[in-house]
CSV table of C-alpha atoms in Angstrom, one decimal:
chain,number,residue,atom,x,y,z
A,1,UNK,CA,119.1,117.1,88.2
A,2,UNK,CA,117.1,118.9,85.9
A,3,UNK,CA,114.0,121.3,87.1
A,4,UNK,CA,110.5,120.1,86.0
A,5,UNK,CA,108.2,123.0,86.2
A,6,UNK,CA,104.2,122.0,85.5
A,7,UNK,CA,101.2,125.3,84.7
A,8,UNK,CA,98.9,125.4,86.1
A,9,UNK,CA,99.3,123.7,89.4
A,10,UNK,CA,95.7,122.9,90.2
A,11,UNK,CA,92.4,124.1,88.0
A,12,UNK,CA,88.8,123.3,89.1
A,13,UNK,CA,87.0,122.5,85.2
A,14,UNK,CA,83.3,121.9,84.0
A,15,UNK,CA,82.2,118.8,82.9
A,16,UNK,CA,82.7,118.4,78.8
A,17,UNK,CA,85.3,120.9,78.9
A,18,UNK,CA,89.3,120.3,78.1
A,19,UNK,CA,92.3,121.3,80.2
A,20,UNK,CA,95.9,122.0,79.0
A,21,UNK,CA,98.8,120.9,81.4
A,22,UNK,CA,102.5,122.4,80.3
A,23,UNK,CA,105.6,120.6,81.5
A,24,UNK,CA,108.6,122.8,81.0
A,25,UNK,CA,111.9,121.6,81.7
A,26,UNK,CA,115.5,123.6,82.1
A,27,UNK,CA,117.8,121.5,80.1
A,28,UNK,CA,117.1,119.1,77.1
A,29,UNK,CA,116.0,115.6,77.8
A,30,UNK,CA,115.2,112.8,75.5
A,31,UNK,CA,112.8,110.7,77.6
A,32,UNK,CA,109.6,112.7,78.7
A,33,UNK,CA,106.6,110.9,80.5
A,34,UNK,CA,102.8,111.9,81.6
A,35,UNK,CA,101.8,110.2,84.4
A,36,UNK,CA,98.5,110.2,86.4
A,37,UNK,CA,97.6,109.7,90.3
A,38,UNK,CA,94.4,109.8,91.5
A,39,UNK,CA,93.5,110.2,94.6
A,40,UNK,CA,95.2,108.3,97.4
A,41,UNK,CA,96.3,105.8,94.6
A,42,UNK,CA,99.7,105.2,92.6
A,43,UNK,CA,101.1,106.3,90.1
A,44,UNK,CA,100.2,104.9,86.4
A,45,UNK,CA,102.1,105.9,83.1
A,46,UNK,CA,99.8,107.2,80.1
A,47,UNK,CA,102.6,107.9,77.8
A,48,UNK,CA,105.5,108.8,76.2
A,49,UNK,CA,106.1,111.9,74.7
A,50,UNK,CA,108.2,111.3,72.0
A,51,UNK,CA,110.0,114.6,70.5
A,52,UNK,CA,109.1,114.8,66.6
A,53,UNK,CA,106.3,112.4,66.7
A,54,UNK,CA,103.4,110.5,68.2
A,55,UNK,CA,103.2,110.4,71.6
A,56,UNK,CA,103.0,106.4,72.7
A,57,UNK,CA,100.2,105.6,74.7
A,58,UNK,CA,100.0,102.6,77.8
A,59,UNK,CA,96.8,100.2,77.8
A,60,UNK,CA,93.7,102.1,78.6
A,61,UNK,CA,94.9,105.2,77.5
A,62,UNK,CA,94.4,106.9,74.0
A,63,UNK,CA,95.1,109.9,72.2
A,64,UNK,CA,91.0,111.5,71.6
A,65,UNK,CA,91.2,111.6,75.4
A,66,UNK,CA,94.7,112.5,76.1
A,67,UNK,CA,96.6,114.2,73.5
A,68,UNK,CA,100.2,114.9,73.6
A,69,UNK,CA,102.4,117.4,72.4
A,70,UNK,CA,106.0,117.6,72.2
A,71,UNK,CA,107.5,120.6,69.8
A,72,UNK,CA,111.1,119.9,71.8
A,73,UNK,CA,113.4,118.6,74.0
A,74,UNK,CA,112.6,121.2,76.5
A,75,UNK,CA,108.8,121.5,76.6
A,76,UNK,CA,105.3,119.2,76.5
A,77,UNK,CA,102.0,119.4,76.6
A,78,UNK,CA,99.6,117.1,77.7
A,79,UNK,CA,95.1,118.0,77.3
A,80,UNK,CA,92.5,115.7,78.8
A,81,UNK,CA,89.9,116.6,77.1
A,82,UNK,CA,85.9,115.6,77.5
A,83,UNK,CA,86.4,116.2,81.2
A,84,UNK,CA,84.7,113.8,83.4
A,85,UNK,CA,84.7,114.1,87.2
A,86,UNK,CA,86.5,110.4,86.9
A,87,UNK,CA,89.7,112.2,85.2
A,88,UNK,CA,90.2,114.3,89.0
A,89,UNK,CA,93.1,113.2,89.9
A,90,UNK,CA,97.3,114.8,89.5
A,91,UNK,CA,98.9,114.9,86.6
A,92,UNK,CA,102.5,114.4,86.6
A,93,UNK,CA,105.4,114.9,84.0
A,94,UNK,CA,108.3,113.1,84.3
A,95,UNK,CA,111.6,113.2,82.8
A,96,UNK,CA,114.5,110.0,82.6
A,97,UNK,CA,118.2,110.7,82.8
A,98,UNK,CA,119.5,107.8,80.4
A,99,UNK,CA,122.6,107.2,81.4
A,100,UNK,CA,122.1,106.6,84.8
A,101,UNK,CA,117.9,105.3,84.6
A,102,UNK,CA,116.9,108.3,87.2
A,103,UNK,CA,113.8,109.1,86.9
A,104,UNK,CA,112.5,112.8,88.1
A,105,UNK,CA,108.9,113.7,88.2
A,106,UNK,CA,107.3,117.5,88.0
A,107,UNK,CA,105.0,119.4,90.9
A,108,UNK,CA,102.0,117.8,89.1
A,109,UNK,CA,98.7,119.7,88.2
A,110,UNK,CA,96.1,118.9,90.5
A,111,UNK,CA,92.9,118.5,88.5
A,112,UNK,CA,89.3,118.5,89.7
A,113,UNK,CA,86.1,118.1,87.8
A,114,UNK,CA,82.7,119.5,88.3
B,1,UNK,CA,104.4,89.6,86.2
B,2,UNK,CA,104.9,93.6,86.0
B,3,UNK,CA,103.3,93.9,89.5
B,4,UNK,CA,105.5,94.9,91.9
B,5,UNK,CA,103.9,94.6,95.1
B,6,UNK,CA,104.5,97.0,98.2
B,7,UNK,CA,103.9,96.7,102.2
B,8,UNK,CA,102.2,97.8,105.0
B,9,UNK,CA,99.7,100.4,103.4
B,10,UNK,CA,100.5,102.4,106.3
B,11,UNK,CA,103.5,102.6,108.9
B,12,UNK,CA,103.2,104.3,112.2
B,13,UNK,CA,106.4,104.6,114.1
B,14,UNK,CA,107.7,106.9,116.9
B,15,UNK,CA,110.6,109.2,116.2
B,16,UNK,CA,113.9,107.6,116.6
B,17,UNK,CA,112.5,103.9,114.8
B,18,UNK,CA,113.6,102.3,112.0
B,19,UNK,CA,110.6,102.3,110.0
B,20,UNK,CA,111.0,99.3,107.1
B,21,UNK,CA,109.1,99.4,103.5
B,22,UNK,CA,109.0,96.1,101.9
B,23,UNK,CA,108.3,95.2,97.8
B,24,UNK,CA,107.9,92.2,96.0
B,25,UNK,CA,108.4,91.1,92.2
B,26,UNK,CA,107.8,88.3,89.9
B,27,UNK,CA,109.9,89.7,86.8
B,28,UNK,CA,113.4,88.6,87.0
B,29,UNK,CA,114.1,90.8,84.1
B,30,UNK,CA,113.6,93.9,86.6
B,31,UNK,CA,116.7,95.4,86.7
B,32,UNK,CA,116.4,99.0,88.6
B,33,UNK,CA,114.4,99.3,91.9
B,34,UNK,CA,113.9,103.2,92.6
B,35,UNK,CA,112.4,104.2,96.0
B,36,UNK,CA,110.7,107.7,96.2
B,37,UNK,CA,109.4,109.9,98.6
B,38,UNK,CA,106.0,111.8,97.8
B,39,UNK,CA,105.0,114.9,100.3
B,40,UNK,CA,101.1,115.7,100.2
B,41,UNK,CA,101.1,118.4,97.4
B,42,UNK,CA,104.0,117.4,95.3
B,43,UNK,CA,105.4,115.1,92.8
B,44,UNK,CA,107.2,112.2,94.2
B,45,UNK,CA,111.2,112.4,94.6
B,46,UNK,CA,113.8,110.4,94.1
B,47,UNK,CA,115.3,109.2,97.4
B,48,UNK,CA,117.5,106.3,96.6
B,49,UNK,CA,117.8,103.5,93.8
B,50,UNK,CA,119.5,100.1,93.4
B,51,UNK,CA,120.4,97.7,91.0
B,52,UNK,CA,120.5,93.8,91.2
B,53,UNK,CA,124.5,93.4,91.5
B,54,UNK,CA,124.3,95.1,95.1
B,55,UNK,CA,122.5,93.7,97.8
B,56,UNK,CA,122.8,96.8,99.9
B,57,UNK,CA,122.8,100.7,99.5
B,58,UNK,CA,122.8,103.5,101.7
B,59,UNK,CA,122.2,107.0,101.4
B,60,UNK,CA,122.4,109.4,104.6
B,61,UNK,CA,119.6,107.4,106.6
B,62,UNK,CA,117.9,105.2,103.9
B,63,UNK,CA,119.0,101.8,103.1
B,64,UNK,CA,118.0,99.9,100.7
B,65,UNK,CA,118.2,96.0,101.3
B,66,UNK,CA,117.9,93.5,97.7
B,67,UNK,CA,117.4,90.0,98.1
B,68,UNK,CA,117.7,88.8,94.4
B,69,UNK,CA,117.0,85.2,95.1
B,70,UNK,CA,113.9,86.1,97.2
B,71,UNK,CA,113.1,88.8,94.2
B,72,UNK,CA,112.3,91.5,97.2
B,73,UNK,CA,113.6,94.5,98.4
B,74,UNK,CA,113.5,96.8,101.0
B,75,UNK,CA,113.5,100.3,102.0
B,76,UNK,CA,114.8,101.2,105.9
B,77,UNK,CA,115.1,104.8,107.1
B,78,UNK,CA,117.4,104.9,110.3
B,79,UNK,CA,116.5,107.2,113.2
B,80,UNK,CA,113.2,108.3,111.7
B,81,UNK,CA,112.0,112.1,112.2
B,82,UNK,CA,108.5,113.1,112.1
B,83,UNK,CA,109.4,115.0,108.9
B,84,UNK,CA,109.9,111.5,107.0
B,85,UNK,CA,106.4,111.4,107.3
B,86,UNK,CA,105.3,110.7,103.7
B,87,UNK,CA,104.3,108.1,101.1
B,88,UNK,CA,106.8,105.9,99.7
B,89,UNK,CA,106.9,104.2,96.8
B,90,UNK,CA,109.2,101.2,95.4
B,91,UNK,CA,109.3,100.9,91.6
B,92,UNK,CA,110.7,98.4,89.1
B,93,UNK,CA,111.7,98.4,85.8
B,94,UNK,CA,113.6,96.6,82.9
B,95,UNK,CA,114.8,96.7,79.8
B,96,UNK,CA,112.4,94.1,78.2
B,97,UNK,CA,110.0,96.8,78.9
B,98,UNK,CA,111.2,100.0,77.6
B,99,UNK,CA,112.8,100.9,81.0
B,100,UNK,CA,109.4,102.1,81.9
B,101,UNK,CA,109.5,102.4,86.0
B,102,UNK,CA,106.0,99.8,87.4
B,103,UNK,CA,104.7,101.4,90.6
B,104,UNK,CA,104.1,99.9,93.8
B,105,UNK,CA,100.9,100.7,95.6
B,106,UNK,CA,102.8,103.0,98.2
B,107,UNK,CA,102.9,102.3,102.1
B,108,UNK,CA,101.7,105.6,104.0
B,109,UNK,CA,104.2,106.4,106.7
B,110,UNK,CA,103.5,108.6,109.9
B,111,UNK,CA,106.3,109.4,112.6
B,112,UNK,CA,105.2,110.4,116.0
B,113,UNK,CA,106.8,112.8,118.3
């Protein structure tokens, strides 16, 4: 399977402040996802980046808060921005082999606001 | 109906046990049930996955048992080690719903010595 690599692994950030999360991955895919866990809980989907276009967002997610990039089949980035100690939690990309519906997830980024 | 739920929260079995995972679903649409295995630090892996035409898969020491009629399935790991100790997490998805996987709440797993 492909490697999912995720900068920066964990960062501590003010309140009001943004953070940048980059999901680089060794071989093209089509099917990129952001993902978020907080603590002790599941996992819940926040989007799908979408290579050439808007990333599409799940219920109780949206794009002031969470924008998405994705310049490529290789690379994303996702920002939470307007920090809140409420957005602590992991942020995880994931990737989906079509073919087969295998779905492989990134280190995640462990963020935690103060 | 895109709930899938997962059970015990937490599993504590002694090395050697069969420790067994057990998720629920309403959607009859689902049509791919991944199980994955989540270390404290890390993102979750892959351990096993099944579809609806099988009603058993095994891979090294997991099985996965499917009970379509039921709408539940299962995760066993024979002759647990203490380094299974992890969370685990069934997932569902369909089709109907872009393929996108719906979590279960994880079940907490601890293998004693």
């Amino acid at each position: 399977s492909a490697v999912i690599s995720q900068k920066p692994s964990r960062d501590i950030c003010q309140r009001g402040t943004s953070l940048t999360i980059q999901c680089q991955v060794d071989s093209q895919v089509t099917m990129m996802f952001w993902y978020r866990q907080q603590p002790g809980q599941s996992l819940t989907l926040i989007a799908t980046a979408n290579q050439g276009s808007e990333a599409t967002y799940e219920s109780g997610f949206v794009i002031d808060k969470f924008p998405i990039s994705r310049p490529n089949l290789t690379f994303s980035t996702l920002t939470v921005s307007n920090l809140s100690p409420e957005d602590s939690s992991i942020y995880l990309c994931s990737i989906r082999d079509i073919p087969s519906y295998e779905q492989y997830f990134g280190p995640g980024t462990r963020l935690t606001v103060t | 109906q895109q709930q899938v739920k997962q059970s015990p929260q937490s599993l504590i079995v002694q090395k050697g046990g069969i420790p067994i995972i057990n998720c629920a679903y309403e959607n009859t649409a689902f049509d791919y049930f991944p199980w994955y295995q989540q270390f404290p630090g890390k993102g979750p892996a892959l351990l096993i996955a099944i579809r609806p035409d099988v009603s058993e898969k095994k891979e090294g020491r997991f099985t996965i048992s499917f009970n379509k009629s039921a709408k539940q399935f299962s995760l066993h790991i024979m002759d647990s080690q203490p380094g299974d100790s992890a969370t685990y997490f069934c997932a569902a998805s369909s089709w109907e719903y872009g393929n996108k996987l719906v979590f279960g709440a994880g079940t907490i797993l601890r293998v004693k010595s």
